[in-house]
């Protein structure tokens, strides 16, 4: 597990600060020797309003703008496949947040979700789309705080929330 709270996939963090020392892309070489790699990210990119960027036709590192979400995700996949080519990869797209969540683009992450799916497909990375799983999102009910540990914005599930996500 190489999870750091509040970090983004791309090199643009909250308030447009330079997060190149803490982003997912900066830590991809720290995973040891894994057989399976699950990437569960993008929420903080949407929360921090990181620029979405564009998917490229290229697989060349020089083509990716890691200061954008799209470029950062492509760079992450580039390095992940370079360092861990024998590992199996999977990406988890987060569940929906409350439509009244005031943080960045969390109330509507559609643009980030669609970009994630397109980049995963390009790089042949299977993904689990929790965002568009209506049954899960209805059960989780992000408009209620019952299934979340943070009692303000319904972002971090509590034990009951995780039971819904992983029954």
XYZ file of N, CA and C in Angstrom:
501
model
N 0.844 -1.173 0.000
C 0.000 0.000 0.000
C 0.892 1.239 0.000
N 0.661 2.103 -0.978
C 1.422 3.342 -1.054
C 0.440 4.508 -1.092
N -0.417 4.540 -0.106
C -1.480 5.533 -0.047
C -1.056 6.705 0.829
N -1.107 7.900 0.270
C -0.810 9.124 1.013
C -2.050 10.003 0.956
N -2.538 10.426 2.075
C -3.730 11.258 2.124
C -3.575 12.564 1.368
N -4.612 12.928 0.617
C -4.660 14.229 -0.040
C -3.826 14.374 -1.294
N -3.223 13.298 -1.783
C -2.356 13.438 -2.951
C -3.123 13.244 -4.252
N -2.588 13.845 -5.283
C -3.194 13.787 -6.607
C -2.405 12.836 -7.510
N -3.044 12.392 -8.565
C -2.345 11.604 -9.580
C -1.376 12.507 -10.326
N -1.857 13.682 -10.704
C -1.014 14.608 -11.478
C -0.142 15.458 -10.554
N 0.666 16.292 -11.138
C 1.601 17.130 -10.382
C 1.015 18.477 -9.970
N -0.295 18.654 -10.125
C -0.956 19.876 -9.701
C -1.838 19.545 -8.511
N -1.575 20.192 -7.381
C -2.333 19.936 -6.167
C -3.295 21.059 -5.851
N -3.712 21.078 -4.608
C -4.669 22.070 -4.139
C -4.114 23.482 -4.303
N -4.969 24.395 -4.750
C -4.548 25.772 -4.970
C -3.507 25.896 -6.065
N -3.486 24.906 -6.979
C -2.529 24.860 -8.104
C -1.075 24.730 -7.634
N -0.885 24.264 -6.383
C 0.489 24.102 -5.889
C 1.190 22.962 -6.623
N 2.485 23.013 -6.643
C 3.306 21.973 -7.253
C 3.300 20.762 -6.325
N 2.714 19.676 -6.767
C 2.686 18.458 -5.944
C 3.547 17.361 -6.570
N 4.533 17.759 -7.343
C 5.364 16.775 -8.047
C 6.196 15.897 -7.110
N 6.317 16.266 -5.849
C 7.074 15.444 -4.895
C 6.173 14.462 -4.141
N 4.844 14.614 -4.279
C 3.923 13.724 -3.564
C 2.896 13.048 -4.468
N 2.837 13.414 -5.731
C 1.831 12.859 -6.641
C 2.023 11.359 -6.825
N 0.983 10.717 -7.325
C 1.078 9.281 -7.622
C 2.254 9.021 -8.568
N 2.417 9.901 -9.559
C 3.477 9.678 -10.541
C 4.858 9.730 -9.899
N 5.026 10.530 -8.856
C 6.334 10.626 -8.206
C 6.639 9.421 -7.321
N 5.607 8.636 -6.981
C 5.785 7.510 -6.057
C 5.677 6.149 -6.723
N 5.470 6.121 -8.011
C 5.201 4.859 -8.691
C 6.362 3.868 -8.569
N 7.551 4.349 -8.337
C 8.705 3.443 -8.231
C 8.906 2.894 -6.821
N 7.987 3.151 -5.903
C 8.134 2.756 -4.502
C 7.308 1.531 -4.110
N 6.870 0.743 -5.056
C 5.918 -0.320 -4.758
C 6.545 -1.680 -4.465
N 7.838 -1.779 -4.506
C 8.472 -3.073 -4.235
C 8.363 -3.998 -5.429
N 7.891 -5.215 -5.181
C 7.781 -6.231 -6.228
C 6.375 -6.827 -6.237
N 5.364 -6.037 -6.588
C 3.981 -6.510 -6.504
C 3.588 -7.432 -7.656
N 2.654 -8.316 -7.357
C 2.046 -9.158 -8.388
C 0.816 -8.484 -8.988
N 0.129 -7.718 -8.138
C -1.101 -7.030 -8.540
C -1.012 -5.586 -8.057
N -1.403 -4.656 -8.913
C -1.420 -3.241 -8.543
C -2.818 -2.693 -8.817
N -3.465 -2.219 -7.754
C -4.732 -1.514 -7.883
C -4.446 -0.028 -7.695
N -4.934 0.771 -8.607
C -4.793 2.215 -8.509
C -6.181 2.771 -8.219
N -6.280 3.490 -7.120
C -7.553 4.055 -6.681
C -7.305 5.545 -6.487
N -7.532 6.330 -7.516
C -7.200 7.744 -7.452
C -8.101 8.592 -8.312
N -7.804 9.868 -8.311
C -8.548 10.829 -9.115
C -9.443 11.729 -8.283
N -9.830 11.266 -7.092
C -10.712 12.070 -6.249
C -10.049 13.384 -5.856
N -8.813 13.310 -5.408
C -8.134 14.541 -4.990
C -7.831 15.447 -6.181
N -7.652 14.873 -7.363
C -7.469 15.699 -8.563
C -8.739 16.510 -8.826
N -9.900 15.855 -8.717
C -11.171 16.561 -8.921
C -11.420 17.556 -7.794
N -11.113 17.169 -6.567
C -11.314 18.051 -5.418
C -10.454 19.309 -5.562
N -9.225 19.131 -6.006
C -8.307 20.270 -6.121
C -8.488 21.049 -7.423
N -9.418 20.589 -8.251
C -9.690 21.218 -9.542
C -8.456 21.221 -10.441
N -7.710 20.121 -10.403
C -6.563 19.977 -11.304
C -7.075 20.038 -12.745
N -6.336 20.674 -13.642
C -6.775 20.728 -15.039
C -6.953 19.318 -15.604
N -8.009 19.106 -16.347
C -8.307 17.769 -16.869
C -7.292 17.338 -17.922
N -6.880 18.223 -18.814
C -5.918 17.878 -19.852
C -6.542 17.048 -20.960
N -5.673 16.425 -21.764
C -6.137 15.657 -22.921
C -5.408 14.330 -23.007
N -6.115 13.327 -23.460
C -5.503 12.040 -23.760
C -4.691 12.198 -25.047
N -3.565 11.536 -25.130
C -2.743 11.622 -26.339
C -2.866 10.340 -27.157
N -2.434 10.402 -28.385
C -2.352 9.202 -29.216
C -1.036 8.474 -28.981
N -0.142 9.110 -28.267
C 1.226 8.620 -28.092
C 1.378 7.773 -26.825
N 2.412 6.952 -26.830
C 2.834 6.219 -25.636
C 4.203 6.715 -25.186
N 4.659 7.820 -25.742
C 5.969 8.386 -25.412
C 5.835 9.297 -24.195
N 6.722 9.126 -23.242
C 6.701 9.916 -22.019
C 6.693 11.414 -22.309
N 7.429 11.836 -23.303
C 7.530 13.256 -23.621
C 6.199 13.862 -24.080
N 5.226 13.034 -24.411
C 3.936 13.528 -24.900
C 2.964 13.872 -23.775
N 3.278 13.458 -22.532
C 2.337 13.613 -21.428
C 2.612 14.882 -20.622
N 1.568 15.621 -20.332
C 1.662 16.806 -19.477
C 1.213 16.399 -18.079
N 2.162 16.021 -17.235
C 1.847 15.499 -15.903
C 1.290 16.557 -14.956
N 1.195 17.802 -15.411
C 0.542 18.828 -14.605
C -0.975 18.787 -14.773
N -1.457 17.963 -15.707
C -2.893 17.769 -15.898
C -3.266 16.365 -15.448
N -4.542 16.163 -15.142
C -4.997 14.848 -14.710
C -4.733 13.795 -15.794
N -5.123 14.084 -17.030
C -4.946 13.111 -18.114
C -3.475 12.780 -18.323
N -2.639 13.791 -18.398
C -1.208 13.560 -18.596
C -0.570 12.841 -17.422
N -0.998 13.194 -16.205
C -0.479 12.514 -15.025
C -0.861 11.051 -14.997
N -2.107 10.744 -15.384
C -2.545 9.351 -15.400
C -1.804 8.567 -16.474
N -1.602 9.169 -17.634
C -0.832 8.481 -18.677
C 0.606 8.256 -18.229
N 1.205 9.251 -17.581
C 2.574 9.081 -17.091
C 2.626 7.993 -16.009
N 1.633 7.956 -15.150
C 1.566 6.921 -14.123
C 1.517 5.535 -14.760
N 0.663 5.359 -15.755
C 0.575 4.061 -16.433
C 1.871 3.731 -17.175
N 2.472 4.723 -17.782
C 3.749 4.517 -18.484
C 4.778 3.931 -17.518
N 4.972 4.595 -16.388
C 5.978 4.127 -15.423
C 5.563 2.826 -14.750
N 4.291 2.669 -14.439
C 3.835 1.429 -13.807
C 4.132 0.232 -14.705
N 3.861 0.377 -15.981
C 4.140 -0.733 -16.903
C 5.645 -0.916 -17.114
N 6.405 0.165 -17.070
C 7.852 0.076 -17.205
C 8.469 -0.658 -16.014
N 8.088 -0.247 -14.798
C 8.681 -0.813 -13.588
C 8.102 -2.177 -13.214
N 6.835 -2.403 -13.518
C 6.128 -3.599 -13.030
C 5.421 -4.328 -14.175
N 6.121 -4.519 -15.266
C 5.524 -5.099 -16.465
C 4.907 -6.465 -16.268
N 5.395 -7.221 -15.282
C 4.850 -8.556 -15.039
C 3.638 -8.537 -14.116
N 3.363 -7.412 -13.490
C 2.235 -7.306 -12.564
C 0.922 -7.185 -13.336
N -0.156 -7.544 -12.672
C -1.498 -7.310 -13.194
C -1.971 -5.977 -12.625
N -2.663 -5.207 -13.457
C -3.102 -3.875 -13.067
C -4.618 -3.787 -13.062
N -5.123 -2.938 -12.195
C -6.537 -2.607 -12.165
C -6.711 -1.205 -11.633
N -7.743 -0.522 -12.063
C -8.027 0.838 -11.620
C -9.427 0.847 -11.015
N -9.573 1.524 -9.893
C -10.875 1.664 -9.244
C -11.313 3.112 -9.372
N -12.453 3.313 -10.029
C -13.042 4.647 -10.168
C -13.992 4.835 -8.985
N -13.817 5.921 -8.261
C -14.546 6.152 -7.021
C -16.051 6.235 -7.217
N -16.776 5.974 -6.129
C -18.229 6.124 -6.084
C -18.598 7.603 -6.213
N -19.895 7.861 -6.372
C -20.379 9.246 -6.475
C -20.402 9.909 -5.097
N -20.100 11.178 -5.102
C -20.230 11.977 -3.889
C -21.565 12.710 -3.940
N -21.923 13.335 -2.843
C -23.165 14.087 -2.797
C -23.153 15.185 -3.862
N -24.289 15.377 -4.501
C -24.389 16.436 -5.514
C -24.311 17.827 -4.882
N -24.351 17.884 -3.563
C -24.207 19.170 -2.881
C -22.809 19.358 -2.287
N -21.894 18.437 -2.581
C -20.525 18.560 -2.063
C -19.883 19.802 -2.671
N -19.421 20.733 -1.818
C -18.895 21.996 -2.335
C -17.420 21.959 -2.740
N -16.770 20.829 -2.596
C -15.322 20.755 -2.800
C -14.954 20.481 -4.252
N -14.342 21.466 -4.892
C -13.861 21.283 -6.257
C -14.948 20.759 -7.172
N -14.613 19.679 -7.883
C -15.558 19.067 -8.818
C -16.146 17.766 -8.275
N -16.122 17.567 -6.949
C -16.624 16.310 -6.390
C -18.117 16.118 -6.605
N -18.880 17.187 -6.691
C -20.320 17.055 -6.915
C -20.630 16.458 -8.288
N -19.729 16.631 -9.225
C -19.897 16.062 -10.563
C -18.521 15.766 -11.150
N -18.088 14.527 -10.999
C -16.764 14.109 -11.472
C -16.822 13.467 -12.857
N -17.909 13.652 -13.566
C -18.117 12.976 -14.846
C -16.942 13.144 -15.796
N -16.421 14.347 -15.909
C -15.320 14.588 -16.851
C -14.073 13.780 -16.467
N -13.763 13.719 -15.175
C -12.616 12.940 -14.706
C -12.855 11.443 -14.900
N -14.075 11.001 -14.634
C -14.420 9.581 -14.788
C -14.301 9.158 -16.250
N -14.859 9.941 -17.148
C -14.802 9.591 -18.572
C -13.359 9.611 -19.090
N -12.567 10.568 -18.639
C -11.163 10.621 -19.036
C -10.420 9.394 -18.497
N -10.704 9.021 -17.255
C -10.065 7.839 -16.662
C -10.378 6.594 -17.479
N -11.633 6.410 -17.832
C -12.019 5.226 -18.602
C -11.322 5.197 -19.962
N -11.264 6.343 -20.626
C -10.611 6.403 -21.943
C -9.122 6.070 -21.833
N -8.463 6.590 -20.811
C -7.023 6.331 -20.647
C -6.790 4.886 -20.232
N -7.626 4.348 -19.362
C -7.506 2.932 -19.002
C -7.662 2.046 -20.239
N -8.619 2.366 -21.074
C -8.828 1.579 -22.292
C -7.619 1.691 -23.215
N -7.077 2.882 -23.371
C -5.900 3.072 -24.216
C -4.740 2.208 -23.729
N -4.513 2.197 -22.414
C -3.367 1.495 -21.833
C -3.687 0.035 -21.469
N -4.890 -0.422 -21.823
C -5.313 -1.797 -21.565
C -5.271 -2.132 -20.068
N -5.796 -1.203 -19.273
C -5.893 -1.386 -17.824
C -7.374 -1.587 -17.500
N -7.752 -2.738 -16.972
C -9.158 -2.930 -16.609
C -9.540 -2.011 -15.450
N -10.797 -1.597 -15.424
C -11.239 -0.705 -14.359
C -12.572 -1.162 -13.790
N -12.774 -0.812 -12.532
C -14.029 -1.038 -11.833
C -14.666 0.338 -11.663
N -15.805 0.551 -12.290
C -16.459 1.857 -12.296
C -17.531 1.908 -11.212
N -17.140 2.358 -10.024
C -18.100 2.524 -8.937
C -18.961 3.765 -9.147
N -18.444 4.729 -9.868
C -19.134 5.999 -10.074
C -20.471 5.798 -10.787
N -20.515 4.920 -11.745
C -21.728 4.682 -12.521
C -22.488 3.441 -12.080
N -22.172 2.922 -10.902
C -22.883 1.783 -10.334
C -24.045 2.324 -9.503
N -25.203 2.407 -10.135
C -26.366 3.048 -9.496
C -26.796 2.316 -8.228
N -26.753 0.999 -8.245
C -27.156 0.221 -7.064
C -26.235 0.523 -5.876
N -24.938 0.512 -6.126
C -23.986 0.812 -5.063
C -24.164 2.231 -4.556
N -24.280 3.195 -5.460
C -24.406 4.588 -5.049
C -25.699 4.842 -4.278
N -26.777 4.158 -4.658
C -28.036 4.300 -3.912
C -27.887 3.729 -2.501
N -27.234 2.587 -2.386
C -27.033 1.975 -1.064
C -26.083 2.801 -0.207
N -25.053 3.340 -0.810
C -24.076 4.140 -0.066
C -24.675 5.476 0.372
N -25.516 6.057 -0.478
C -26.261 7.279 -0.191
C -25.370 8.392 0.353
N -24.604 8.999 -0.516
C -23.678 10.057 -0.127
C -24.384 11.318 0.371
N -25.709 11.419 0.166
C -26.436 12.565 0.708
C -26.735 12.396 2.194
N -26.541 11.186 2.698
C -26.659 10.912 4.130
C -25.243 10.742 4.668
N -25.049 11.026 5.913
C -23.713 10.882 6.497
C -23.543 9.549 7.227
N -24.549 8.692 7.190
C -24.533 7.448 7.966
C -23.386 6.516 7.602
N -22.978 6.491 6.365
C -21.966 5.533 5.908
C -20.584 6.148 5.720
N -20.372 7.303 6.344
C -19.118 8.026 6.156
C -18.517 8.447 7.494
N -17.192 8.429 7.546
C -16.501 8.801 8.781
C -16.382 10.315 8.941
N -16.294 11.025 7.831
C -16.259 12.486 7.915
C -17.704 12.969 7.874
N -18.095 13.678 8.873
C -19.506 14.028 9.035
C -19.857 15.372 8.411
N -19.107 15.764 7.378
C -19.383 17.023 6.707
C -19.669 16.830 5.224
N -18.802 16.067 4.529
C -18.888 16.024 3.073
C -19.101 14.640 2.472
N -19.231 13.591 3.252
C -19.455 12.237 2.721
C -18.391 11.838 1.705
N -17.131 11.884 2.102
C -16.040 11.528 1.206
C -15.399 10.200 1.623
N -15.163 10.010 2.913
C -14.456 8.831 3.401
C -15.429 7.865 4.077
N -15.640 6.688 3.478
C -16.572 5.726 4.078
C -16.095 5.253 5.448
N -17.061 4.948 6.315
C -16.766 4.291 7.582
C -16.917 2.786 7.372
N -16.900 2.000 8.439
C -16.993 0.545 8.308
C -18.280 0.133 7.586
N -19.392 0.786 7.918
C -20.671 0.461 7.252
C -20.582 0.787 5.754
N -19.949 1.892 5.420
C -19.788 2.261 4.010
C -18.943 1.255 3.251
N -17.868 0.801 3.878
C -17.010 -0.199 3.218
C -17.722 -1.543 3.085
N -18.614 -1.856 3.990
C -19.405 -3.084 3.849
C -20.296 -3.020 2.608
N -20.763 -1.830 2.293
C -21.584 -1.644 1.090
C -20.717 -1.759 -0.158
N -19.527 -1.158 -0.117
C -18.646 -1.171 -1.280
C -18.078 -2.569 -1.527
N -17.729 -3.272 -0.455
C -17.107 -4.608 -0.586
C -17.878 -5.624 0.239
N -19.058 -6.018 -0.202
C -19.871 -6.946 0.598
C -19.238 -8.321 0.714
